[in-house]
mmCIF file of C-alpha atoms and ligand atoms in Angstrom:
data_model
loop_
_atom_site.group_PDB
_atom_site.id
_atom_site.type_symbol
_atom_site.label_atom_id
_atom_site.label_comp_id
_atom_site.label_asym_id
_atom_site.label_seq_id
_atom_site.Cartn_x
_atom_site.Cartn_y
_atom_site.Cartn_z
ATOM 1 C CA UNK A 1 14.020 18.152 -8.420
ATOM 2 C CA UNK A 2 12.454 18.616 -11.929
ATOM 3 C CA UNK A 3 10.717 15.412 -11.616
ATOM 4 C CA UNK A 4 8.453 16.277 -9.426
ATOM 5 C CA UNK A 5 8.017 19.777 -10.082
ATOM 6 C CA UNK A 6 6.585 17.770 -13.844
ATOM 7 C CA UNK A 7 3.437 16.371 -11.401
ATOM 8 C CA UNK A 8 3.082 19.547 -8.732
ATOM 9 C CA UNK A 9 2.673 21.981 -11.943
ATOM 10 C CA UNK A 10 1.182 25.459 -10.612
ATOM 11 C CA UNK A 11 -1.823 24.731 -12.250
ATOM 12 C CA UNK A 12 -2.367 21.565 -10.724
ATOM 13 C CA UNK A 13 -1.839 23.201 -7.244
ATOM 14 C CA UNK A 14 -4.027 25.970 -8.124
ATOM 15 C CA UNK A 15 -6.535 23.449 -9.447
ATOM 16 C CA UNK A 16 -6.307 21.676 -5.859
ATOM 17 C CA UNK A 17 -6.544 24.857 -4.117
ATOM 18 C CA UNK A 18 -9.673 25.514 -5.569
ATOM 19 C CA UNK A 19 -11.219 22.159 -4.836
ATOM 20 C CA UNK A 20 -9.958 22.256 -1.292
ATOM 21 C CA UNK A 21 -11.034 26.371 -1.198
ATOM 22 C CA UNK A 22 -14.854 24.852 -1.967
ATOM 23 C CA UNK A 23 -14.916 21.980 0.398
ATOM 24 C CA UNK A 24 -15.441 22.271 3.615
ATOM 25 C CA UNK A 25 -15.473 18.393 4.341
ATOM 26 C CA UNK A 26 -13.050 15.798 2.674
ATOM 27 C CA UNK A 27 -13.206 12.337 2.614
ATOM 28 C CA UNK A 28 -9.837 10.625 2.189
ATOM 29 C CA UNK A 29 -9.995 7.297 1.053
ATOM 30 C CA UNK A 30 -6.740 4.543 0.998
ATOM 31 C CA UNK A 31 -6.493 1.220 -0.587
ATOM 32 C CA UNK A 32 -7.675 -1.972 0.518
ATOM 33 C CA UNK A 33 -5.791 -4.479 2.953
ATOM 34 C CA UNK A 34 -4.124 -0.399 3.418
ATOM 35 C CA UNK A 35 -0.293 -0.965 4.118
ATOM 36 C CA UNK A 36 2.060 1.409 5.780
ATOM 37 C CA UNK A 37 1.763 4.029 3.092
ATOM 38 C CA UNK A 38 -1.605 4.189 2.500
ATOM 39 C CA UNK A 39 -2.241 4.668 5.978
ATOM 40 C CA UNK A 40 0.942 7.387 6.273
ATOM 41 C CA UNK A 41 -0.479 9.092 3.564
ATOM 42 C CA UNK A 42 -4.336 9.398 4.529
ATOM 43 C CA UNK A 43 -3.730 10.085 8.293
ATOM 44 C CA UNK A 44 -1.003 12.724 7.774
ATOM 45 C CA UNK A 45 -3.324 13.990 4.875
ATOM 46 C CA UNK A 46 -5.764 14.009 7.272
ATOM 47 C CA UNK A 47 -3.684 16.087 9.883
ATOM 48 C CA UNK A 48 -2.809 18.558 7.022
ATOM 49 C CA UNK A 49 -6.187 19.159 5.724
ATOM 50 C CA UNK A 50 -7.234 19.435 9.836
ATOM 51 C CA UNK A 51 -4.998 22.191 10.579
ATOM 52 C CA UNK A 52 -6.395 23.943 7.663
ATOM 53 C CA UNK A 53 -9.646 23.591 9.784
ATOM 54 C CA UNK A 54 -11.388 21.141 7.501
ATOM 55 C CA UNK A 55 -13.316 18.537 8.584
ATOM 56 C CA UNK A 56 -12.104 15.174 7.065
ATOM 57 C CA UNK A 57 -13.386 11.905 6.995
ATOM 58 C CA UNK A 58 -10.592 8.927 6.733
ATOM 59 C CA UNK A 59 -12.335 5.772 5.424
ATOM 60 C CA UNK A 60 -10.410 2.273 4.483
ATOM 61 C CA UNK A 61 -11.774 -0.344 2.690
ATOM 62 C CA UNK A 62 -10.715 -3.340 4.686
ATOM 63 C CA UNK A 63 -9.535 -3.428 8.507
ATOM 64 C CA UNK A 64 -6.437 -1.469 9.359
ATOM 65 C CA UNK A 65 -3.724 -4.055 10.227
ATOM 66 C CA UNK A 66 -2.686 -3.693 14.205
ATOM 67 C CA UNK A 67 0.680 -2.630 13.448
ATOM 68 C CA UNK A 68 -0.587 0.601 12.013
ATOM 69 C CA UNK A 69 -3.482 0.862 14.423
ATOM 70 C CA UNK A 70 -0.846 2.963 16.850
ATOM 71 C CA UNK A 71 -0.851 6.311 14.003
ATOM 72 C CA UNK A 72 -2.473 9.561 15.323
ATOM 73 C CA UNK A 73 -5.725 9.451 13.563
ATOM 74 C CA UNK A 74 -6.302 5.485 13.349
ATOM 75 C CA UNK A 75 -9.271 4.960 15.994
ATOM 76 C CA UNK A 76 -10.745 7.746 13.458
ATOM 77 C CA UNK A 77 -10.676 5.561 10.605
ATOM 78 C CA UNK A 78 -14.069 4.030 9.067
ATOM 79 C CA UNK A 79 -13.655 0.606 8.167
ATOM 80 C CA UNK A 80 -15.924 0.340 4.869
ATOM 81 C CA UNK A 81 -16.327 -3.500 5.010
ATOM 82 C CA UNK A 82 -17.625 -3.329 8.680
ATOM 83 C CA UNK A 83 -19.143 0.159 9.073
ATOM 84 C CA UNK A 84 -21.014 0.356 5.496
ATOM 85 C CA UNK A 85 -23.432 3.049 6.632
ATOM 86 C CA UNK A 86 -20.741 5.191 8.281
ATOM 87 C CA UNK A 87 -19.229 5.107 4.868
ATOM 88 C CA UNK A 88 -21.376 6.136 2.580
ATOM 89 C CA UNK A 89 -22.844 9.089 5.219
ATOM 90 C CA UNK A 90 -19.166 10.099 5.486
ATOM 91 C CA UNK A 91 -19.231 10.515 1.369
ATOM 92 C CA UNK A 92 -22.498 12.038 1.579
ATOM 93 C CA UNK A 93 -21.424 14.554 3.557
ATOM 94 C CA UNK A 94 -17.983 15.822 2.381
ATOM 95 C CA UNK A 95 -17.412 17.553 -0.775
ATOM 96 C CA UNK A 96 -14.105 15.748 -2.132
ATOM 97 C CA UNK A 97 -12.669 12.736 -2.316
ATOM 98 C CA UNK A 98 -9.044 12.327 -1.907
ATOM 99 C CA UNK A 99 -7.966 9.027 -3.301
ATOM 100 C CA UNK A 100 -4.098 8.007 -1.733
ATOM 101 C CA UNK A 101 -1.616 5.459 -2.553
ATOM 102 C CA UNK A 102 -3.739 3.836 -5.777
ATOM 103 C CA UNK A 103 -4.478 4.848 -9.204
ATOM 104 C CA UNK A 104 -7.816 2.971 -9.694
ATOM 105 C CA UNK A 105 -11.435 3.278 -7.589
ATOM 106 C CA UNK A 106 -11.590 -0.535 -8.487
ATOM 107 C CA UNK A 107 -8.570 -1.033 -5.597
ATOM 108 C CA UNK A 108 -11.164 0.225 -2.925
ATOM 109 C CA UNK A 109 -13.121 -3.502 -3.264
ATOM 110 C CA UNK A 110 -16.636 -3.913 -4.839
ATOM 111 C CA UNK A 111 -18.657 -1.848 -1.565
ATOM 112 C CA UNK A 112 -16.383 1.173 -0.865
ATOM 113 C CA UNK A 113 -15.648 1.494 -4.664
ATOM 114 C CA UNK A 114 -19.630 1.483 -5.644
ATOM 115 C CA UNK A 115 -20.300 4.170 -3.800
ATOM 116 C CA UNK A 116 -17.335 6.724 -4.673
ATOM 117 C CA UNK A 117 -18.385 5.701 -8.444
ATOM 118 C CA UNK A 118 -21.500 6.855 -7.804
ATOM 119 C CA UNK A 119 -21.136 9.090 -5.218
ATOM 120 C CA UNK A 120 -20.993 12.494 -7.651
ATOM 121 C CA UNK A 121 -18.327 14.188 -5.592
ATOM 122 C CA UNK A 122 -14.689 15.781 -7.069
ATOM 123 C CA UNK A 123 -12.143 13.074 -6.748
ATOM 124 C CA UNK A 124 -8.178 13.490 -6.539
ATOM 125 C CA UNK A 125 -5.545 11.301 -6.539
ATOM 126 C CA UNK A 126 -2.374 11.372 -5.301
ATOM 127 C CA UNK A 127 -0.090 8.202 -6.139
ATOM 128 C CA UNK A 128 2.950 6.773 -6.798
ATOM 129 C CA UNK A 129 1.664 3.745 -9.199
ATOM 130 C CA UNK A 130 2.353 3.088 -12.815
ATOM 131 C CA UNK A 131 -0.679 3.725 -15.211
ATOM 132 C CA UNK A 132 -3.359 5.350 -13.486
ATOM 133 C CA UNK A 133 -7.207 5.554 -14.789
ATOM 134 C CA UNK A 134 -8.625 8.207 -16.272
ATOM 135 C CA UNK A 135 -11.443 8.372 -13.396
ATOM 136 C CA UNK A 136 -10.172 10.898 -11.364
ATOM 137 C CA UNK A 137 -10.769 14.947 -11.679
ATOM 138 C CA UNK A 138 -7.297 15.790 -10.893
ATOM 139 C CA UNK A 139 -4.205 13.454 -10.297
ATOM 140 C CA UNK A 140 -1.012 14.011 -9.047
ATOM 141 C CA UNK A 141 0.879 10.620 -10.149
ATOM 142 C CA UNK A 142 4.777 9.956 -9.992
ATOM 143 C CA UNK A 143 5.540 6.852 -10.535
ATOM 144 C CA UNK A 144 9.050 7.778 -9.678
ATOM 145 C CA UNK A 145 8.194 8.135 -6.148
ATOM 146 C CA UNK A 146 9.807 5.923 -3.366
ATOM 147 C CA UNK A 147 5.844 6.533 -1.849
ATOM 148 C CA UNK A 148 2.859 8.244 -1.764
ATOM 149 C CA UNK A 149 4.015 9.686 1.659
ATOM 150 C CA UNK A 150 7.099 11.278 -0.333
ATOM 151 C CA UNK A 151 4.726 12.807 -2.774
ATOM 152 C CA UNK A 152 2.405 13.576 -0.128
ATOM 153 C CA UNK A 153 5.165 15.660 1.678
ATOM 154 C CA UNK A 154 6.756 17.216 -1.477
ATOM 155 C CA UNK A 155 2.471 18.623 -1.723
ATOM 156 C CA UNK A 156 2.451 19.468 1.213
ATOM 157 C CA UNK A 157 5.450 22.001 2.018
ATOM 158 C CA UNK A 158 4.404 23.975 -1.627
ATOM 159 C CA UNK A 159 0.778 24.365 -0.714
ATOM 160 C CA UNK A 160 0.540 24.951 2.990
ATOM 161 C CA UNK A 161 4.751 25.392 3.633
ATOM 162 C CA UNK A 162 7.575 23.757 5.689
ATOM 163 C CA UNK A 163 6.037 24.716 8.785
ATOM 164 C CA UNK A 164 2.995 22.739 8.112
ATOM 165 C CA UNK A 165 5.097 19.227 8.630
ATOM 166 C CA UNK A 166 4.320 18.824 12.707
ATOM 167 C CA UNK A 167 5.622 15.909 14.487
ATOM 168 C CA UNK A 168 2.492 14.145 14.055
ATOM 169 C CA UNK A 169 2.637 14.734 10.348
ATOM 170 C CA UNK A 170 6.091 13.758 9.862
ATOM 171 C CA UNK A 171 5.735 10.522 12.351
ATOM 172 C CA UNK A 172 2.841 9.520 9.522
ATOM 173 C CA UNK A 173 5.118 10.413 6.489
ATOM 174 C CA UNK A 174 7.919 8.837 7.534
ATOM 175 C CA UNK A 175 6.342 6.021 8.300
ATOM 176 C CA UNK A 176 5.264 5.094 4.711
ATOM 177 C CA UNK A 177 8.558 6.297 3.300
ATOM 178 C CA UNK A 178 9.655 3.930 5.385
ATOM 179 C CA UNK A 179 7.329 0.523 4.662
ATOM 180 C CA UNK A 180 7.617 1.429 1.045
ATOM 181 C CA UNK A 181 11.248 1.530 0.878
ATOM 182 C CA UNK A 182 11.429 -1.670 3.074
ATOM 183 C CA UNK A 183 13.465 0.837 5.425
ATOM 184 C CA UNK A 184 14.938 2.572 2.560
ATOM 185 C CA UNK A 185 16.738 -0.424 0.928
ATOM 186 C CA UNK A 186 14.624 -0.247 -2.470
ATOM 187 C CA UNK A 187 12.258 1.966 -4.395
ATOM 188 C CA UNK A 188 14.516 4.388 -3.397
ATOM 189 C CA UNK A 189 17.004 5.595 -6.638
ATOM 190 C CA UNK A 190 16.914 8.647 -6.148
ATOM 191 C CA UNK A 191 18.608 11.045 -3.606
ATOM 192 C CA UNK A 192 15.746 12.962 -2.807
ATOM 193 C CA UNK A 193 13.753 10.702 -0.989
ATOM 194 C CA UNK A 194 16.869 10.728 1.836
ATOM 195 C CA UNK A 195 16.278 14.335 1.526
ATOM 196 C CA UNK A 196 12.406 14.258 2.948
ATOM 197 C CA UNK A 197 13.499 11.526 5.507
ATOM 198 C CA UNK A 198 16.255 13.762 6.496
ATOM 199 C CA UNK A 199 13.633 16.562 6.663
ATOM 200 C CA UNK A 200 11.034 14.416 8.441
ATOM 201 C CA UNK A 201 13.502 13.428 11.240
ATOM 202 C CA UNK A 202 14.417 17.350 11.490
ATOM 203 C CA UNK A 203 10.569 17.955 12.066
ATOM 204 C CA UNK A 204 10.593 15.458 14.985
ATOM 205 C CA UNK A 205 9.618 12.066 13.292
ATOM 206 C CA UNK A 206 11.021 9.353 15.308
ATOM 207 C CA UNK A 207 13.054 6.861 13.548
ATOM 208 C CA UNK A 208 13.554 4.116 16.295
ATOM 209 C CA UNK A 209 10.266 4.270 17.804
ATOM 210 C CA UNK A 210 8.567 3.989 14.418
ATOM 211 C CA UNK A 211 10.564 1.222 13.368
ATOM 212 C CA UNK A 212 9.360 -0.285 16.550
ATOM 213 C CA UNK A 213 5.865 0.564 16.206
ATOM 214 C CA UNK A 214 5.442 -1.119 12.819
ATOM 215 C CA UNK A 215 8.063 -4.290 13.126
ATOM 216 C CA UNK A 216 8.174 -5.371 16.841
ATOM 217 C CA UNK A 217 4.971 -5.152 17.958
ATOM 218 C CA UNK A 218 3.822 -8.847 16.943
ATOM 219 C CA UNK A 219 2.219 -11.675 18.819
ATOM 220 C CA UNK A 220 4.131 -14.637 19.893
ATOM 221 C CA UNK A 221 2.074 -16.905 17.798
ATOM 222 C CA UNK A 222 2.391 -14.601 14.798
ATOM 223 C CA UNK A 223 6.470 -15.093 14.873
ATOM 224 C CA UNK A 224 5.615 -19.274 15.752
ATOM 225 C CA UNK A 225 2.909 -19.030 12.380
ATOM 226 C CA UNK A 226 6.733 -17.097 10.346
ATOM 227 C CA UNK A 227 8.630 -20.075 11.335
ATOM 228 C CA UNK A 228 6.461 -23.200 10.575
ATOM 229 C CA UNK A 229 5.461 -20.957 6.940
ATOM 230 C CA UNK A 230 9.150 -21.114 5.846
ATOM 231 C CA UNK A 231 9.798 -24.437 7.431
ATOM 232 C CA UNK A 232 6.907 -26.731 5.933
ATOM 233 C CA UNK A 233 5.068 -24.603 3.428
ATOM 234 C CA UNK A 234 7.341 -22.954 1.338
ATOM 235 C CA UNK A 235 8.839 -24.657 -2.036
ATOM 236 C CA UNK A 236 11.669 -23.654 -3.805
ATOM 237 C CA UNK A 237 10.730 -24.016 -7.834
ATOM 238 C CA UNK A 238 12.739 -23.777 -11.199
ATOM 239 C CA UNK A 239 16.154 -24.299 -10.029
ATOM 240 C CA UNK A 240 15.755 -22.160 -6.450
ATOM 241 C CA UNK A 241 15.156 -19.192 -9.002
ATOM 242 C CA UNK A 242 11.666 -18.928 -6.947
ATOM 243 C CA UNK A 243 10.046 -19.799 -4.058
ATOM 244 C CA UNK A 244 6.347 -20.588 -2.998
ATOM 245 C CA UNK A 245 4.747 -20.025 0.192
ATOM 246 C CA UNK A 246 1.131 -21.316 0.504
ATOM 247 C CA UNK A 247 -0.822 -21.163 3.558
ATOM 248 C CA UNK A 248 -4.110 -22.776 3.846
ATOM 249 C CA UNK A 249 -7.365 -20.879 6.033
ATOM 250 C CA UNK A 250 -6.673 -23.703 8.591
ATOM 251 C CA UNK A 251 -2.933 -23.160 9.040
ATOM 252 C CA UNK A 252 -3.806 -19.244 9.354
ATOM 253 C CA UNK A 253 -6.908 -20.001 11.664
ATOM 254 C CA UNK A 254 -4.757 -22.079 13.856
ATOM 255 C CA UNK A 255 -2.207 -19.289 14.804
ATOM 256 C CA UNK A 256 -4.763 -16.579 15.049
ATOM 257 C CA UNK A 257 -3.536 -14.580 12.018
ATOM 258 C CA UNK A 258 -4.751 -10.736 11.913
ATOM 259 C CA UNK A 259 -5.148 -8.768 9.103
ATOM 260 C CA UNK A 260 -0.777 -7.695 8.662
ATOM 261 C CA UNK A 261 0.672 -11.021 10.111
ATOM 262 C CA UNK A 262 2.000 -12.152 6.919
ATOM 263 C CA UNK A 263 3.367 -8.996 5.959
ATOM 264 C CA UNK A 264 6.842 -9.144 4.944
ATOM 265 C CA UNK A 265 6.733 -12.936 4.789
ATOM 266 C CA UNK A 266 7.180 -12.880 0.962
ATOM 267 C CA UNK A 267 9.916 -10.712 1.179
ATOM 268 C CA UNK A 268 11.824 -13.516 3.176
ATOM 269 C CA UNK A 269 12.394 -16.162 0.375
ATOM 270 C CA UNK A 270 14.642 -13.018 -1.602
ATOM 271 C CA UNK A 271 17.192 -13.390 1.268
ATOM 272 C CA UNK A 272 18.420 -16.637 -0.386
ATOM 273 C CA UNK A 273 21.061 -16.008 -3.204
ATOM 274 C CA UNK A 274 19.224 -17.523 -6.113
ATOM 275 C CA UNK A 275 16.085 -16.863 -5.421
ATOM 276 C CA UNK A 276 14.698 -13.715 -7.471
ATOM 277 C CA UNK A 277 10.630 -14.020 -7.171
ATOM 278 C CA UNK A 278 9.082 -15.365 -4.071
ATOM 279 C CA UNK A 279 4.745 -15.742 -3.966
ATOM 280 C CA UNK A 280 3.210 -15.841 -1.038
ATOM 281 C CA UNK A 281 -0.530 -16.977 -1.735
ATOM 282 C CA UNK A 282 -2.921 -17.049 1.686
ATOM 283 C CA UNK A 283 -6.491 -18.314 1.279
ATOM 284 C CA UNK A 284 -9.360 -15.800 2.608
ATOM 285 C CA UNK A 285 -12.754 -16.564 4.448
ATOM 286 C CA UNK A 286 -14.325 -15.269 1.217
ATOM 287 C CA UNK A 287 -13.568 -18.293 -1.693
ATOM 288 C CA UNK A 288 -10.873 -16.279 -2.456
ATOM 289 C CA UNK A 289 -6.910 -16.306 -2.687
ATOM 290 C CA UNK A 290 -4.717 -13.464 -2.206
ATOM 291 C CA UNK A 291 -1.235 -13.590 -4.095
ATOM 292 C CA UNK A 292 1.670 -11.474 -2.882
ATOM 293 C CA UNK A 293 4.653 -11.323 -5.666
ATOM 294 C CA UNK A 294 8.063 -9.886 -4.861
ATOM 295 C CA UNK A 295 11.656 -9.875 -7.756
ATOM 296 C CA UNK A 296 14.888 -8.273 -7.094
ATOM 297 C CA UNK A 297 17.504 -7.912 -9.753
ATOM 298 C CA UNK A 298 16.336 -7.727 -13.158
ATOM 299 C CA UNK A 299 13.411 -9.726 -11.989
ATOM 300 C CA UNK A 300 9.812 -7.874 -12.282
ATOM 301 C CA UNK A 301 6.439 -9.456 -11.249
ATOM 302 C CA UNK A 302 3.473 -6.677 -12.234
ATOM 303 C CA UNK A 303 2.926 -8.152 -15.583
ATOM 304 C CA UNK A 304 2.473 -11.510 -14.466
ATOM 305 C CA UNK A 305 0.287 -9.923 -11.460
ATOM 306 C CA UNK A 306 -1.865 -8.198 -14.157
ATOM 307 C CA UNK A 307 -2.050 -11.048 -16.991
ATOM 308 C CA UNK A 308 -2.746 -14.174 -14.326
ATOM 309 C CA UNK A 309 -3.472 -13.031 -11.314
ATOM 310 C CA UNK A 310 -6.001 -10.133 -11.843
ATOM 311 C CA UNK A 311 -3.917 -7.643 -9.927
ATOM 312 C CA UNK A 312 -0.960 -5.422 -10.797
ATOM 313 C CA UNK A 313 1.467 -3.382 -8.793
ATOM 314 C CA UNK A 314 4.960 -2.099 -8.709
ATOM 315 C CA UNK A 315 7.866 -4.186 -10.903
ATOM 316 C CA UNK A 316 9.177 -5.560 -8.122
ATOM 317 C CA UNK A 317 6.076 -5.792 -5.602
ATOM 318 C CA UNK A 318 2.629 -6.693 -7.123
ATOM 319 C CA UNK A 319 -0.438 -8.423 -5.856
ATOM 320 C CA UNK A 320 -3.799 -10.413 -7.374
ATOM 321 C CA UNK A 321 -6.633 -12.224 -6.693
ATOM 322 C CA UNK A 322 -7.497 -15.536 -7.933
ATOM 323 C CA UNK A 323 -11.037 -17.045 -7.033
ATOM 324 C CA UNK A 324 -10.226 -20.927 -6.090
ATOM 325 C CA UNK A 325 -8.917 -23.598 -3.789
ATOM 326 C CA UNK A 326 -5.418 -22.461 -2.366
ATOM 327 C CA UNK A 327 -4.338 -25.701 -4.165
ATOM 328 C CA UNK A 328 -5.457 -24.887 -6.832
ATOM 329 C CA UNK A 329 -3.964 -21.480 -6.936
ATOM 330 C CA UNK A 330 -0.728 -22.619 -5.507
ATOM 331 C CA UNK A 331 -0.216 -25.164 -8.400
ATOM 332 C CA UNK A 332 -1.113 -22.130 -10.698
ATOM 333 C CA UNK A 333 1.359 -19.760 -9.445
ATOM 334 C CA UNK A 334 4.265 -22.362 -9.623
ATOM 335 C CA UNK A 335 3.031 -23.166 -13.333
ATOM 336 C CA UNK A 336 3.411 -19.752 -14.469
ATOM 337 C CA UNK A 337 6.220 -18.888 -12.343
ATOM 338 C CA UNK A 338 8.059 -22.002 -14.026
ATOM 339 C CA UNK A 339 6.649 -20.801 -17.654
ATOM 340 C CA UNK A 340 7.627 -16.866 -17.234
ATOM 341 C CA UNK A 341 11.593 -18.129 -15.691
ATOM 342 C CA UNK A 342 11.224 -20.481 -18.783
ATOM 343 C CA UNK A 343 10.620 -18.092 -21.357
ATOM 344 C CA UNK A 344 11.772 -14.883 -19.578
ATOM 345 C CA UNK A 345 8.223 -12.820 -19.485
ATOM 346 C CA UNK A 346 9.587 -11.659 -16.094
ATOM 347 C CA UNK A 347 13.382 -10.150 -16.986
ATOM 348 C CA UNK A 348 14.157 -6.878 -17.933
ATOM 349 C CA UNK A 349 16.273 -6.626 -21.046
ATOM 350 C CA UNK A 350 15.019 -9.467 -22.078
HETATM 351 P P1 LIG B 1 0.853 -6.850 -1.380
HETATM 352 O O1 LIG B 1 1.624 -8.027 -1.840
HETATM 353 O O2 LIG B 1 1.565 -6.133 -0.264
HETATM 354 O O3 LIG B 1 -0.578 -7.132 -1.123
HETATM 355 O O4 LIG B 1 0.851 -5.836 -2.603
HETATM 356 C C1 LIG B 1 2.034 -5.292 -3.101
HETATM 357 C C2 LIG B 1 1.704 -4.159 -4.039
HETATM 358 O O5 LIG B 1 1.034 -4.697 -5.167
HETATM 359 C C3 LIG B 1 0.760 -3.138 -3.465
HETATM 360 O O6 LIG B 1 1.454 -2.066 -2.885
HETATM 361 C C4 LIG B 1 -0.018 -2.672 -4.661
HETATM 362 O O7 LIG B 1 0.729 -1.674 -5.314
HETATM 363 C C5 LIG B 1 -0.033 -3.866 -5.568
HETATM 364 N N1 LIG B 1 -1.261 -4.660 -5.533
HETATM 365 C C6 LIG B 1 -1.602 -5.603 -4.638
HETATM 366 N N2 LIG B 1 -2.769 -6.149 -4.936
HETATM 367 C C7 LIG B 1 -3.200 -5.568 -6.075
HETATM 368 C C8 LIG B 1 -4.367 -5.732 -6.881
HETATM 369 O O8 LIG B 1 -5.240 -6.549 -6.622
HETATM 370 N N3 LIG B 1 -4.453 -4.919 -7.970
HETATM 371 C C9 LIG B 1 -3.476 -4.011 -8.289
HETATM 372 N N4 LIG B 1 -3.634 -3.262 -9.387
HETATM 373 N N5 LIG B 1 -2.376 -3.847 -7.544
HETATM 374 C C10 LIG B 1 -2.228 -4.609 -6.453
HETATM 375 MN MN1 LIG B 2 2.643 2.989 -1.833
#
């Protein structure tokens, strides 16, 4: 694969070498609100860099969603939001920061991101997401990548060899290869990325029990919450071209949603013919409303994530923030959903 060989130059695996040759501690830090492959890629980064008899540190921002709470490695993870001085000692103490699965310190929220700023250790990043900052002392970015896990693994096997993909390490790979690709049915164009999940399963990861582990292991009133979202709070807009899904604290309270519960919900809108965005927008405890944009076809949604919705993302899976009432933000989203159908800000080719 020449790709990828353009990103894992020698000198930018000699120039991680050296980092990893002076530290004897490593903090790795994933994303907030960290999905599948963040945490796939920090614990079996973790496992790597533990074999190699380093001490690391795994923090996340926000809480780890329960359906990723099973990984080897998870009870080890420091929860930034909720364990603030753990945190920063962690930093203190380890002489790199590994940065997975985003291309910005600003995706680590206002606390966790603070202190890597100003923290005065190395960083690296290793990504898959279009237009990384400049903030980072080495970066391995490729866009191009179905994950970070698959970058992660392609890493992996030329610094430390084949034999350094353990069960464990390939059960944590695969299982952001997996996520990412929403079980390997986009983000996936090209063949290699079968490859590593072919060479994953050889190195024992399971594929049945992790597609268990991360999409059967819900509550009851977590499926009841699915249900009544589609039935009574989702609106189709501008000719069933898009759909809307907005659910209130209250509605969320009610069926004890945990951090992961609507995962995937936005995704289920696409499944109707003409529909090619779908928002899901979820109100937090903080003031705050998340928004979760999906496309298929020629559809993209990362500009209109960056230019309304203070986020950004993938073309065809994005995410922002909007500070207001969740009726407020809902009628926003269907306004400039209905303006960027309208005047085709969100095509391709167009
Ligand atoms: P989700 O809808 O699952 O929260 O996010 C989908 C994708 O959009 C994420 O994998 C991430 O790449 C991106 N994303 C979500 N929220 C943000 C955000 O606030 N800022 C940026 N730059 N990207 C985001
Ligand atoms: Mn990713």
């Amino acid at each position: 694969m020449a790709g990828v060989d353009t990103v894992l130059t020698s000198e930018r695996l000699d120039a991680l070498r050296a980092l990893l040759d002076g530290a004897q501690c490593v903090t790795i830090v994933a994303h907030a609100r960290p999905d599948g492959d963040a945490m796939g890629s920090m614990l079996g980064l973790a496992l790597l860099l533990e074999a190699q008899d380093k001490q690391v540190v795994r923090i996340a921002p926000t809480p780890v969603p329960a359906f990723l709470s099973g990984m080897a490695g998870s009870d080890k993870v420091i929860v930034a939001s909720k364990q603030q001085y753990l945190a920063k000692k962690g930093i203190g103490e380890s002489q790199l920061i590994v940065h997975v699965d985003h291309s910005a310190i600003s995706r680590l929220d206002p606390y966790l991101a603070d202190v890597v700023a100003t923290s005065g250790k190395k960083k690296v990043a290793i990504d898959h997401h279009l237009a990384p900052s400049e903030e980072f002392d080495l970066l391995f970015s490729y866009p191009s990548s179905s994950s970070t896990c698959e970058l992660l693994y392609e890493l992996a096997v030329r610094l430390w060899g084949p034999e350094c993909i353990t069960a464990e390490v390939a059960h944590a790979i695969y299982l952001g290869l997996m996520t990412d690709t929403g079980s390997f049915s986009y983000s996936c164009s090209h063949g290699r990325t079968f490859e590593v999940a072919g060479q994953l399963v050889e190195a024992g990861a399971d594929v049945s029990a992790i597609q268990n582990e991360v999409y059967r292991q819900y509550s009851k009133e977590r499926l009841r919450m699915y249900g009544l979202a589609l039935s009574e709070h989702m609106e189709f807009i501008a000719d069933g071209r898009a759909a809307v899904i907005a659910l209130g604290h209250d509605f969320l309270h009610e069926y004890n949603n945990q951090p992961g519960d609507t995962e995937g919900l936005v995704n289920e809108p696409l499944t109707v013919a003409s529909v090619f965005i779908s928002a899901l927008v979820t109100e937090k405890k903080n003031g705050t409303v998340r928004i979760s944009l999906r496309a298929k076809g020629n559809a993209i949604v990362n500009t209109l994530a960056e230019r309304y919705f203070n986020g950004g993302g993938h073309p065809q899976a994005s995410g922002g923030t909007l500070a207001s009432t969740i009726e407020a933000a809902r009628v926003r989203v269907v306004e400039v959903l209905e303006a960027a159908i309208a005047n085709g800000e969100c095509f391709l080719n167009s």
